[in-house]
Amino acid sequence: MPLLPVLVVAVVVFVDVATQAGVPWLPLLAAGPALAAATNGPRGVICAGLLAALMGTALSIGHAVPAREPTAVVSALLAVTAASCLASAMRGRRERVLAAVRSVAEAAQQALLQPVPETVGPFQAAVRYSAAAAEARIGGDLYALVPTPHGVRLIVGDVRGKGLPAVGTAALVLGVFREAAYDEPDLLAVVGRIERSLARNLGPDDFVTAVVAGHTEAGHLEIVNCGHAPPLLISASGEVRPVEPAQHTPPLGLRALSGQSPGLQRLPLAAGDQLLLYTDGVIEARDRAREFYPLADGVARHASDEPARTLTALHDELLAHVGGRLHDDAALLLLRKRTEEERVAVPSGPKTAAQIATTAPRA
């Protein structure tokens, strides 16, 4: 028996008995089965409807009203119960369809946005992703981090537009990136292969902003920024500064229109330094006063030696800034270069957090 509809019926009965108003209060008993349709299945609706009908009949007999009036009330209650059963069944069907869509979306996200290893090469890594389409859980933002024979390489990007077309473009970019990252020793060649693939497959108004980065064996960080927001470099001392591109380059897919080629930046990356890559959904998130989220200030407040903890704090603060719901896809990927002591203490194999939890000894 559903609790809340029963409570509603009980309140109506109590008011009717207390006021001795008779029939005028009895139609309110229909609120019981109507409410049950929003919270329970057809069986719960029927129980609430039968209870309301029984209470209506008992109250009518107690008030000694003419038989015609309680018959009309009970008939109305049964009609509301039948309609509520249908509404409950339809709601249950929609919930099952939504659950199936969510399951497919989660499978698609796991295939498209593969888990980022907790440790890879000389780095600790963490990622947080939130899609604006909350029910779909996937969107047009993309990220990937892969160990290759040429060092650790990663990409963070933002596809113009939303919905399934954006997801398809993101899948295309990530597929080309993962192949090229293994094949091409030059990071600019990786970007070139993505550009050529997009030029063949995108429409004239479509493009992808992205930052492609790689860590060489010499210990330098290489960055190619294609119209994307500049990454943030966090030094071991806590200083935060943006890595502005040496030359402005158009987004991926638009090189043929501009005739500009991307430039390669090389940065020294010391032990303890961190690099944060993100998408526009983070820095363009507004609060009620229409103020943008101050990402650099948030990083300065929450930076720690654990990337996962840092991103959790940033993500929670970002949601609080916008009031709990993002209006654009948002991705954050943080790398931290480990010290020699940390690399000796923790092997550099690409284990995810889930894998570490699975292989940990149980008490």
mmCIF file of C-alpha atoms in Angstrom:
data_model
loop_
_atom_site.group_PDB
_atom_site.id
_atom_site.type_symbol
_atom_site.label_atom_id
_atom_site.label_comp_id
_atom_site.label_asym_id
_atom_site.label_seq_id
_atom_site.Cartn_x
_atom_site.Cartn_y
_atom_site.Cartn_z
ATOM 1 C CA MET A 1 0.000 0.000 0.000
ATOM 2 C CA PRO A 2 1.561 3.371 -1.015
ATOM 3 C CA LEU A 3 2.147 5.499 2.069
ATOM 4 C CA LEU A 4 1.647 9.054 0.758
ATOM 5 C CA PRO A 5 -1.675 8.396 -1.052
ATOM 6 C CA VAL A 6 -2.956 6.615 2.065
ATOM 7 C CA LEU A 7 -2.001 9.658 4.115
ATOM 8 C CA VAL A 8 -3.923 11.922 1.727
ATOM 9 C CA VAL A 9 -7.027 9.725 1.988
ATOM 10 C CA ALA A 10 -6.689 9.693 5.785
ATOM 11 C CA VAL A 11 -6.493 13.497 5.907
ATOM 12 C CA VAL A 12 -9.644 13.837 3.780
ATOM 13 C CA VAL A 13 -11.477 11.353 5.984
ATOM 14 C CA PHE A 14 -10.364 13.159 9.131
ATOM 15 C CA VAL A 15 -11.494 16.546 7.809
ATOM 16 C CA ASP A 16 -14.843 15.134 6.699
ATOM 17 C CA VAL A 17 -15.483 13.489 10.072
ATOM 18 C CA ALA A 18 -14.370 16.593 11.979
ATOM 19 C CA THR A 19 -16.509 19.023 9.986
ATOM 20 C CA GLN A 20 -19.457 16.734 9.329
ATOM 21 C CA ALA A 21 -19.649 18.386 5.913
ATOM 22 C CA GLY A 22 -20.833 15.271 4.169
ATOM 23 C CA VAL A 23 -20.559 14.764 0.428
ATOM 24 C CA PRO A 24 -18.695 18.019 -0.538
ATOM 25 C CA TRP A 25 -15.416 16.649 0.872
ATOM 26 C CA LEU A 26 -15.664 13.179 -0.640
ATOM 27 C CA PRO A 27 -14.461 14.042 -4.215
ATOM 28 C CA LEU A 28 -11.116 15.002 -2.665
ATOM 29 C CA LEU A 29 -10.532 11.288 -2.027
ATOM 30 C CA ALA A 30 -9.592 11.069 -5.719
ATOM 31 C CA ALA A 31 -6.310 12.750 -4.839
ATOM 32 C CA GLY A 32 -5.170 9.419 -3.362
ATOM 33 C CA PRO A 33 -5.129 7.309 -6.549
ATOM 34 C CA ALA A 34 -4.063 10.322 -8.625
ATOM 35 C CA LEU A 35 -1.012 10.826 -6.431
ATOM 36 C CA ALA A 36 -0.273 7.087 -6.454
ATOM 37 C CA ALA A 37 0.030 7.241 -10.252
ATOM 38 C CA ALA A 38 3.042 9.551 -9.890
ATOM 39 C CA THR A 39 4.862 7.441 -7.317
ATOM 40 C CA ASN A 40 3.664 3.828 -7.644
ATOM 41 C CA GLY A 41 2.846 1.138 -10.143
ATOM 42 C CA PRO A 42 -0.651 0.091 -11.232
ATOM 43 C CA ARG A 43 -1.017 -2.230 -8.226
ATOM 44 C CA GLY A 44 -0.399 0.636 -5.805
ATOM 45 C CA VAL A 45 -2.859 2.824 -7.713
ATOM 46 C CA ILE A 46 -5.563 0.149 -7.490
ATOM 47 C CA CYS A 47 -4.982 -0.249 -3.743
ATOM 48 C CA ALA A 48 -5.225 3.515 -3.209
ATOM 49 C CA GLY A 49 -8.348 3.699 -5.401
ATOM 50 C CA LEU A 50 -10.125 0.855 -3.587
ATOM 51 C CA LEU A 51 -9.261 2.410 -0.233
ATOM 52 C CA ALA A 52 -10.656 5.774 -1.370
ATOM 53 C CA ALA A 53 -13.829 4.106 -2.684
ATOM 54 C CA LEU A 54 -14.346 2.185 0.568
ATOM 55 C CA MET A 55 -13.819 5.305 2.675
ATOM 56 C CA GLY A 56 -16.169 7.285 0.447
ATOM 57 C CA THR A 57 -18.868 4.633 0.786
ATOM 58 C CA ALA A 58 -18.424 4.390 4.565
ATOM 59 C CA LEU A 59 -18.589 8.165 5.028
ATOM 60 C CA SER A 60 -21.676 8.405 2.847
ATOM 61 C CA ILE A 61 -23.426 5.740 4.909
ATOM 62 C CA GLY A 62 -22.337 7.482 8.105
ATOM 63 C CA HIS A 63 -23.781 10.793 6.928
ATOM 64 C CA ALA A 64 -26.997 9.067 5.784
ATOM 65 C CA VAL A 65 -26.972 10.848 2.440
ATOM 66 C CA PRO A 66 -29.222 9.743 -0.442
ATOM 67 C CA ALA A 67 -27.909 6.731 -2.335
ATOM 68 C CA ARG A 68 -27.591 8.684 -5.594
ATOM 69 C CA GLU A 69 -24.839 10.977 -4.288
ATOM 70 C CA PRO A 70 -22.403 8.356 -2.888
ATOM 71 C CA THR A 71 -22.911 6.286 -6.059
ATOM 72 C CA ALA A 72 -21.761 9.249 -8.160
ATOM 73 C CA VAL A 73 -18.763 9.855 -5.877
ATOM 74 C CA VAL A 74 -17.683 6.201 -5.928
ATOM 75 C CA SER A 75 -18.106 6.037 -9.703
ATOM 76 C CA ALA A 76 -15.901 9.119 -10.066
ATOM 77 C CA LEU A 77 -13.281 7.580 -7.760
ATOM 78 C CA LEU A 78 -13.223 4.365 -9.797
ATOM 79 C CA ALA A 79 -12.911 6.360 -13.029
ATOM 80 C CA VAL A 80 -9.994 8.359 -11.599
ATOM 81 C CA THR A 81 -8.384 5.116 -10.421
ATOM 82 C CA ALA A 82 -8.653 3.568 -13.894
ATOM 83 C CA ALA A 83 -7.146 6.665 -15.526
ATOM 84 C CA SER A 84 -4.408 6.752 -12.913
ATOM 85 C CA CYS A 85 -3.583 3.086 -13.586
ATOM 86 C CA LEU A 86 -3.101 3.887 -17.246
ATOM 87 C CA ALA A 87 -0.928 6.901 -16.407
ATOM 88 C CA SER A 88 1.144 4.798 -13.999
ATOM 89 C CA ALA A 89 1.683 2.089 -16.613
ATOM 90 C CA MET A 90 2.767 4.689 -19.192
ATOM 91 C CA ARG A 91 5.120 6.307 -16.679
ATOM 92 C CA GLY A 92 6.668 2.926 -15.905
ATOM 93 C CA ARG A 93 7.187 2.249 -19.605
ATOM 94 C CA ARG A 94 8.891 5.629 -20.083
ATOM 95 C CA GLU A 95 11.132 4.953 -17.098
ATOM 96 C CA ARG A 96 12.184 1.595 -18.566
ATOM 97 C CA VAL A 97 12.942 3.231 -21.919
ATOM 98 C CA LEU A 98 14.936 5.959 -20.173
ATOM 99 C CA ALA A 99 16.878 3.364 -18.195
ATOM 100 C CA ALA A 100 17.717 1.558 -21.449
ATOM 101 C CA VAL A 101 18.827 4.839 -23.056
ATOM 102 C CA ARG A 102 21.014 5.610 -20.062
ATOM 103 C CA SER A 103 22.562 2.155 -20.235
ATOM 104 C CA VAL A 104 23.359 2.573 -23.932
ATOM 105 C CA ALA A 105 24.708 6.079 -23.305
ATOM 106 C CA GLU A 106 26.984 4.819 -20.549
ATOM 107 C CA ALA A 107 28.276 2.042 -22.820
ATOM 108 C CA ALA A 108 28.856 4.575 -25.602
ATOM 109 C CA GLN A 109 30.673 6.898 -23.225
ATOM 110 C CA GLN A 110 32.939 4.106 -21.991
ATOM 111 C CA ALA A 111 33.779 3.200 -25.588
ATOM 112 C CA LEU A 112 34.250 6.819 -26.672
ATOM 113 C CA LEU A 113 35.823 8.359 -23.577
ATOM 114 C CA GLN A 114 37.927 5.542 -22.226
ATOM 115 C CA PRO A 115 39.044 5.699 -18.580
ATOM 116 C CA VAL A 116 42.198 7.712 -18.025
ATOM 117 C CA PRO A 117 44.957 5.754 -16.230
ATOM 118 C CA GLU A 118 45.656 6.915 -12.691
ATOM 119 C CA THR A 119 49.384 6.659 -13.439
ATOM 120 C CA VAL A 120 50.984 6.643 -16.866
ATOM 121 C CA GLY A 121 54.673 7.103 -17.583
ATOM 122 C CA PRO A 122 56.037 9.767 -15.253
ATOM 123 C CA PHE A 123 52.579 11.214 -14.584
ATOM 124 C CA GLN A 124 49.621 11.007 -12.271
ATOM 125 C CA ALA A 125 46.397 11.748 -14.114
ATOM 126 C CA ALA A 126 42.737 12.424 -13.389
ATOM 127 C CA VAL A 127 39.720 13.513 -15.406
ATOM 128 C CA ARG A 128 36.229 14.840 -14.670
ATOM 129 C CA TYR A 129 33.557 15.097 -17.311
ATOM 130 C CA SER A 130 29.975 16.389 -17.171
ATOM 131 C CA ALA A 131 27.618 16.459 -20.142
ATOM 132 C CA ALA A 132 25.065 19.243 -20.388
ATOM 133 C CA ALA A 133 22.501 16.656 -21.565
ATOM 134 C CA ALA A 134 22.179 15.073 -18.139
ATOM 135 C CA GLU A 135 20.047 12.144 -19.291
ATOM 136 C CA ALA A 136 22.414 11.256 -22.129
ATOM 137 C CA ARG A 137 25.628 11.605 -20.090
ATOM 138 C CA ILE A 138 27.673 12.159 -23.240
ATOM 139 C CA GLY A 139 28.263 15.228 -25.333
ATOM 140 C CA GLY A 140 30.622 16.995 -27.699
ATOM 141 C CA ASP A 141 33.619 17.421 -25.398
ATOM 142 C CA LEU A 142 36.408 14.899 -25.833
ATOM 143 C CA TYR A 143 39.582 13.781 -24.110
ATOM 144 C CA ALA A 144 42.097 10.968 -24.346
ATOM 145 C CA LEU A 145 45.442 10.112 -22.793
ATOM 146 C CA VAL A 146 47.555 7.302 -24.241
ATOM 147 C CA PRO A 147 51.079 5.989 -23.630
ATOM 148 C CA THR A 148 52.880 5.573 -26.938
ATOM 149 C CA PRO A 149 56.387 4.658 -28.162
ATOM 150 C CA HIS A 150 56.910 8.413 -28.546
ATOM 151 C CA GLY A 151 55.916 9.287 -24.984
ATOM 152 C CA VAL A 152 52.649 10.101 -23.252
ATOM 153 C CA ARG A 153 50.219 11.956 -25.505
ATOM 154 C CA LEU A 154 46.863 13.518 -24.795
ATOM 155 C CA ILE A 155 44.108 15.569 -26.335
ATOM 156 C CA VAL A 156 41.284 17.677 -24.936
ATOM 157 C CA GLY A 157 38.821 19.202 -27.358
ATOM 158 C CA ASP A 158 35.390 20.712 -27.883
ATOM 159 C CA VAL A 159 33.197 19.970 -30.909
ATOM 160 C CA ARG A 160 31.045 22.771 -32.246
ATOM 161 C CA GLY A 161 27.402 21.961 -31.577
ATOM 162 C CA LYS A 162 25.655 19.389 -29.411
ATOM 163 C CA GLY A 163 23.722 16.167 -29.691
ATOM 164 C CA LEU A 164 24.463 13.087 -31.766
ATOM 165 C CA PRO A 165 26.313 14.935 -34.582
ATOM 166 C CA ALA A 166 28.761 16.332 -32.017
ATOM 167 C CA VAL A 167 29.215 12.890 -30.470
ATOM 168 C CA GLY A 168 29.951 11.444 -33.901
ATOM 169 C CA THR A 169 32.577 14.105 -34.587
ATOM 170 C CA ALA A 170 34.156 13.521 -31.181
ATOM 171 C CA ALA A 171 34.364 9.795 -31.936
ATOM 172 C CA LEU A 172 36.053 10.561 -35.253
ATOM 173 C CA VAL A 173 38.650 12.847 -33.651
ATOM 174 C CA LEU A 174 39.465 10.396 -30.876
ATOM 175 C CA GLY A 175 39.780 7.466 -33.267
ATOM 176 C CA VAL A 176 42.209 9.318 -35.517
ATOM 177 C CA PHE A 177 44.150 10.663 -32.529
ATOM 178 C CA ARG A 178 44.659 7.259 -30.930
ATOM 179 C CA GLU A 179 45.970 5.795 -34.175
ATOM 180 C CA ALA A 180 48.154 8.756 -35.106
ATOM 181 C CA ALA A 181 49.574 9.120 -31.596
ATOM 182 C CA TYR A 182 51.101 5.643 -31.923
ATOM 183 C CA ASP A 183 52.213 5.984 -35.533
ATOM 184 C CA GLU A 184 53.595 9.505 -35.782
ATOM 185 C CA PRO A 185 56.815 10.482 -33.970
ATOM 186 C CA ASP A 186 56.085 14.172 -34.619
ATOM 187 C CA LEU A 187 53.210 15.750 -32.661
ATOM 188 C CA LEU A 188 52.467 18.144 -35.542
ATOM 189 C CA ALA A 189 51.998 15.115 -37.787
ATOM 190 C CA VAL A 190 49.388 13.804 -35.329
ATOM 191 C CA VAL A 191 47.515 17.098 -35.579
ATOM 192 C CA GLY A 192 47.864 17.027 -39.364
ATOM 193 C CA ARG A 193 46.208 13.631 -39.615
ATOM 194 C CA ILE A 194 43.285 14.788 -37.489
ATOM 195 C CA GLU A 195 42.954 17.905 -39.649
ATOM 196 C CA ARG A 196 42.882 15.919 -42.901
ATOM 197 C CA SER A 197 40.293 13.503 -41.549
ATOM 198 C CA LEU A 198 38.026 16.317 -40.384
ATOM 199 C CA ALA A 199 38.414 18.159 -43.673
ATOM 200 C CA ARG A 200 36.983 15.109 -45.444
ATOM 201 C CA ASN A 201 34.135 14.480 -43.036
ATOM 202 C CA LEU A 202 32.955 17.779 -41.545
ATOM 203 C CA GLY A 203 30.521 20.289 -42.979
ATOM 204 C CA PRO A 204 31.680 23.793 -43.954
ATOM 205 C CA ASP A 205 30.488 25.314 -40.657
ATOM 206 C CA ASP A 206 31.774 22.576 -38.356
ATOM 207 C CA PHE A 207 35.040 22.580 -36.450
ATOM 208 C CA VAL A 208 36.765 21.280 -33.337
ATOM 209 C CA THR A 209 38.882 23.298 -30.930
ATOM 210 C CA ALA A 210 41.556 21.185 -29.269
ATOM 211 C CA VAL A 211 44.840 21.083 -27.400
ATOM 212 C CA VAL A 212 47.127 18.198 -28.311
ATOM 213 C CA ALA A 213 50.085 17.621 -26.000
ATOM 214 C CA GLY A 214 52.918 15.157 -25.655
ATOM 215 C CA HIS A 215 55.738 14.454 -23.227
ATOM 216 C CA THR A 216 59.022 13.595 -24.865
ATOM 217 C CA GLU A 217 61.770 11.338 -23.560
ATOM 218 C CA ALA A 218 63.892 14.460 -23.073
ATOM 219 C CA GLY A 219 61.417 15.593 -20.412
ATOM 220 C CA HIS A 220 59.884 18.466 -22.368
ATOM 221 C CA LEU A 221 56.196 19.074 -22.844
ATOM 222 C CA GLU A 222 55.044 19.724 -26.400
ATOM 223 C CA ILE A 223 51.747 21.547 -26.953
ATOM 224 C CA VAL A 224 49.775 22.295 -30.112
ATOM 225 C CA ASN A 225 46.823 24.610 -29.492
ATOM 226 C CA CYS A 226 44.187 24.680 -32.236
ATOM 227 C CA GLY A 227 41.857 27.507 -31.253
ATOM 228 C CA HIS A 228 41.273 26.120 -27.770
ATOM 229 C CA ALA A 229 41.372 27.693 -24.326
ATOM 230 C CA PRO A 230 44.989 27.829 -23.054
ATOM 231 C CA PRO A 231 45.978 25.105 -20.568
ATOM 232 C CA LEU A 232 46.989 26.093 -17.058
ATOM 233 C CA LEU A 233 50.471 25.259 -15.837
ATOM 234 C CA ILE A 234 50.679 24.793 -12.059
ATOM 235 C CA SER A 235 54.184 24.842 -10.674
ATOM 236 C CA ALA A 236 55.260 22.728 -7.715
ATOM 237 C CA SER A 237 55.211 25.933 -5.632
ATOM 238 C CA GLY A 238 51.531 26.544 -6.495
ATOM 239 C CA GLU A 239 51.917 29.313 -9.082
ATOM 240 C CA VAL A 240 49.238 29.145 -11.786
ATOM 241 C CA ARG A 241 49.739 30.621 -15.255
ATOM 242 C CA PRO A 242 48.067 30.058 -18.627
ATOM 243 C CA VAL A 243 50.081 28.568 -21.462
ATOM 244 C CA GLU A 244 49.201 31.049 -24.199
ATOM 245 C CA PRO A 245 49.915 29.835 -27.747
ATOM 246 C CA ALA A 246 52.936 31.381 -29.443
ATOM 247 C CA GLN A 247 50.794 31.906 -32.529
ATOM 248 C CA HIS A 248 47.043 31.810 -32.907
ATOM 249 C CA THR A 249 45.899 28.788 -34.902
ATOM 250 C CA PRO A 250 42.380 28.123 -36.222
ATOM 251 C CA PRO A 251 40.383 25.172 -34.889
ATOM 252 C CA LEU A 252 40.694 21.750 -36.449
ATOM 253 C CA GLY A 253 38.731 21.530 -39.683
ATOM 254 C CA LEU A 254 39.251 25.189 -40.666
ATOM 255 C CA ARG A 255 42.895 25.187 -41.775
ATOM 256 C CA ALA A 256 41.963 25.218 -45.454
ATOM 257 C CA LEU A 257 39.992 28.426 -44.955
ATOM 258 C CA SER A 258 42.712 30.283 -43.075
ATOM 259 C CA GLY A 259 45.831 28.849 -44.645
ATOM 260 C CA GLN A 260 47.562 28.876 -41.242
ATOM 261 C CA SER A 261 49.507 25.941 -39.900
ATOM 262 C CA PRO A 262 49.649 25.147 -36.179
ATOM 263 C CA GLY A 263 52.744 25.914 -34.150
ATOM 264 C CA LEU A 264 54.515 23.669 -31.674
ATOM 265 C CA GLN A 265 55.409 24.923 -28.187
ATOM 266 C CA ARG A 266 57.986 23.249 -25.966
ATOM 267 C CA LEU A 267 57.868 23.789 -22.231
ATOM 268 C CA PRO A 268 60.074 22.437 -19.460
ATOM 269 C CA LEU A 269 58.080 20.403 -16.953
ATOM 270 C CA ALA A 270 59.731 19.815 -13.604
ATOM 271 C CA ALA A 271 58.823 17.184 -11.034
ATOM 272 C CA GLY A 272 55.742 18.289 -9.108
ATOM 273 C CA ASP A 273 54.488 20.538 -11.919
ATOM 274 C CA GLN A 274 50.963 20.026 -13.207
ATOM 275 C CA LEU A 275 49.117 20.790 -16.432
ATOM 276 C CA LEU A 276 45.345 21.332 -16.501
ATOM 277 C CA LEU A 277 43.462 21.050 -19.789
ATOM 278 C CA TYR A 278 39.784 21.951 -19.915
ATOM 279 C CA THR A 279 36.937 22.871 -22.255
ATOM 280 C CA ASP A 280 34.899 26.045 -22.672
ATOM 281 C CA GLY A 281 32.066 24.675 -20.561
ATOM 282 C CA VAL A 282 34.261 25.233 -17.491
ATOM 283 C CA ILE A 283 35.377 28.837 -18.019
ATOM 284 C CA GLU A 284 32.068 29.945 -19.576
ATOM 285 C CA ALA A 285 29.936 28.652 -16.685
ATOM 286 C CA ARG A 286 28.023 31.579 -15.157
ATOM 287 C CA ASP A 287 26.404 32.113 -11.797
ATOM 288 C CA ARG A 288 23.138 33.977 -11.177
ATOM 289 C CA ALA A 289 24.956 37.299 -11.436
ATOM 290 C CA ARG A 290 26.225 36.228 -14.903
ATOM 291 C CA GLU A 291 29.797 36.057 -13.633
ATOM 292 C CA PHE A 292 32.115 33.490 -15.234
ATOM 293 C CA TYR A 293 33.700 30.792 -13.118
ATOM 294 C CA PRO A 294 37.270 31.902 -12.182
ATOM 295 C CA LEU A 295 39.099 28.690 -13.010
ATOM 296 C CA ALA A 296 42.622 29.963 -12.309
ATOM 297 C CA ASP A 297 41.566 31.153 -8.854
ATOM 298 C CA GLY A 298 39.865 27.837 -8.175
ATOM 299 C CA VAL A 299 42.981 25.925 -9.204
ATOM 300 C CA ALA A 300 45.104 28.067 -6.890
ATOM 301 C CA ARG A 301 42.733 27.281 -4.009
ATOM 302 C CA HIS A 302 42.429 23.543 -4.567
ATOM 303 C CA ALA A 303 45.740 22.446 -6.094
ATOM 304 C CA SER A 304 47.217 19.421 -4.331
ATOM 305 C CA ASP A 305 49.592 16.534 -5.007
ATOM 306 C CA GLU A 306 46.602 14.305 -5.855
ATOM 307 C CA PRO A 307 45.031 15.195 -9.231
ATOM 308 C CA ALA A 308 41.822 13.301 -8.486
ATOM 309 C CA ARG A 309 41.265 15.256 -5.270
ATOM 310 C CA THR A 310 42.023 18.546 -7.031
ATOM 311 C CA LEU A 311 39.521 17.891 -9.811
ATOM 312 C CA THR A 312 36.846 16.732 -7.397
ATOM 313 C CA ALA A 313 37.139 20.013 -5.491
ATOM 314 C CA LEU A 314 37.113 22.038 -8.722
ATOM 315 C CA HIS A 315 34.116 20.153 -10.103
ATOM 316 C CA ASP A 316 32.137 20.581 -6.885
ATOM 317 C CA GLU A 317 32.954 24.300 -6.805
ATOM 318 C CA LEU A 318 31.967 24.646 -10.467
ATOM 319 C CA LEU A 319 28.569 23.034 -9.832
ATOM 320 C CA ALA A 320 28.028 25.269 -6.812
ATOM 321 C CA HIS A 321 28.908 28.302 -8.959
ATOM 322 C CA VAL A 322 26.221 27.507 -11.561
ATOM 323 C CA GLY A 323 23.620 26.376 -9.038
ATOM 324 C CA GLY A 324 23.934 22.631 -9.587
ATOM 325 C CA ARG A 325 23.321 22.275 -13.345
ATOM 326 C CA LEU A 326 25.792 22.960 -16.158
ATOM 327 C CA HIS A 327 24.448 24.381 -19.416
ATOM 328 C CA ASP A 328 27.372 23.196 -21.524
ATOM 329 C CA ASP A 329 29.571 20.112 -21.587
ATOM 330 C CA ALA A 330 32.588 20.466 -19.298
ATOM 331 C CA ALA A 331 35.770 18.405 -19.195
ATOM 332 C CA LEU A 332 38.827 18.714 -16.961
ATOM 333 C CA LEU A 333 42.024 16.686 -17.394
ATOM 334 C CA LEU A 334 44.909 17.152 -14.979
ATOM 335 C CA LEU A 335 48.447 15.780 -15.270
ATOM 336 C CA ARG A 336 51.036 15.905 -12.513
ATOM 337 C CA LYS A 337 54.655 14.918 -13.065
ATOM 338 C CA ARG A 338 55.750 12.677 -10.242
ATOM 339 C CA THR A 339 58.992 13.017 -8.354
ATOM 340 C CA GLU A 340 61.631 10.293 -8.555
ATOM 341 C CA GLU A 341 60.697 9.094 -5.060
ATOM 342 C CA GLU A 342 57.051 8.778 -6.054
ATOM 343 C CA ARG A 343 57.906 6.926 -9.248
ATOM 344 C CA VAL A 344 59.920 4.383 -7.293
ATOM 345 C CA ALA A 345 57.171 3.975 -4.689
ATOM 346 C CA VAL A 346 54.345 3.643 -7.245
ATOM 347 C CA PRO A 347 54.903 1.690 -10.492
ATOM 348 C CA SER A 348 54.253 3.655 -13.676
ATOM 349 C CA GLY A 349 51.960 1.098 -15.317
ATOM 350 C CA PRO A 350 48.718 2.514 -16.691
ATOM 351 C CA LYS A 351 46.345 1.379 -13.973
ATOM 352 C CA THR A 352 42.991 3.011 -13.515
ATOM 353 C CA ALA A 353 41.498 3.682 -10.112
ATOM 354 C CA ALA A 354 39.019 0.843 -10.671
ATOM 355 C CA GLN A 355 41.816 -1.584 -11.467
ATOM 356 C CA ILE A 356 43.724 -0.593 -8.348
ATOM 357 C CA ALA A 357 40.603 -1.123 -6.232
ATOM 358 C CA THR A 358 40.089 -4.556 -7.822
ATOM 359 C CA THR A 359 43.639 -5.766 -7.191
ATOM 360 C CA ALA A 360 43.905 -4.367 -3.675
ATOM 361 C CA PRO A 361 44.032 -7.033 -0.917
ATOM 362 C CA ARG A 362 40.827 -7.523 1.050
ATOM 363 C CA ALA A 363 40.640 -7.620 4.800
#
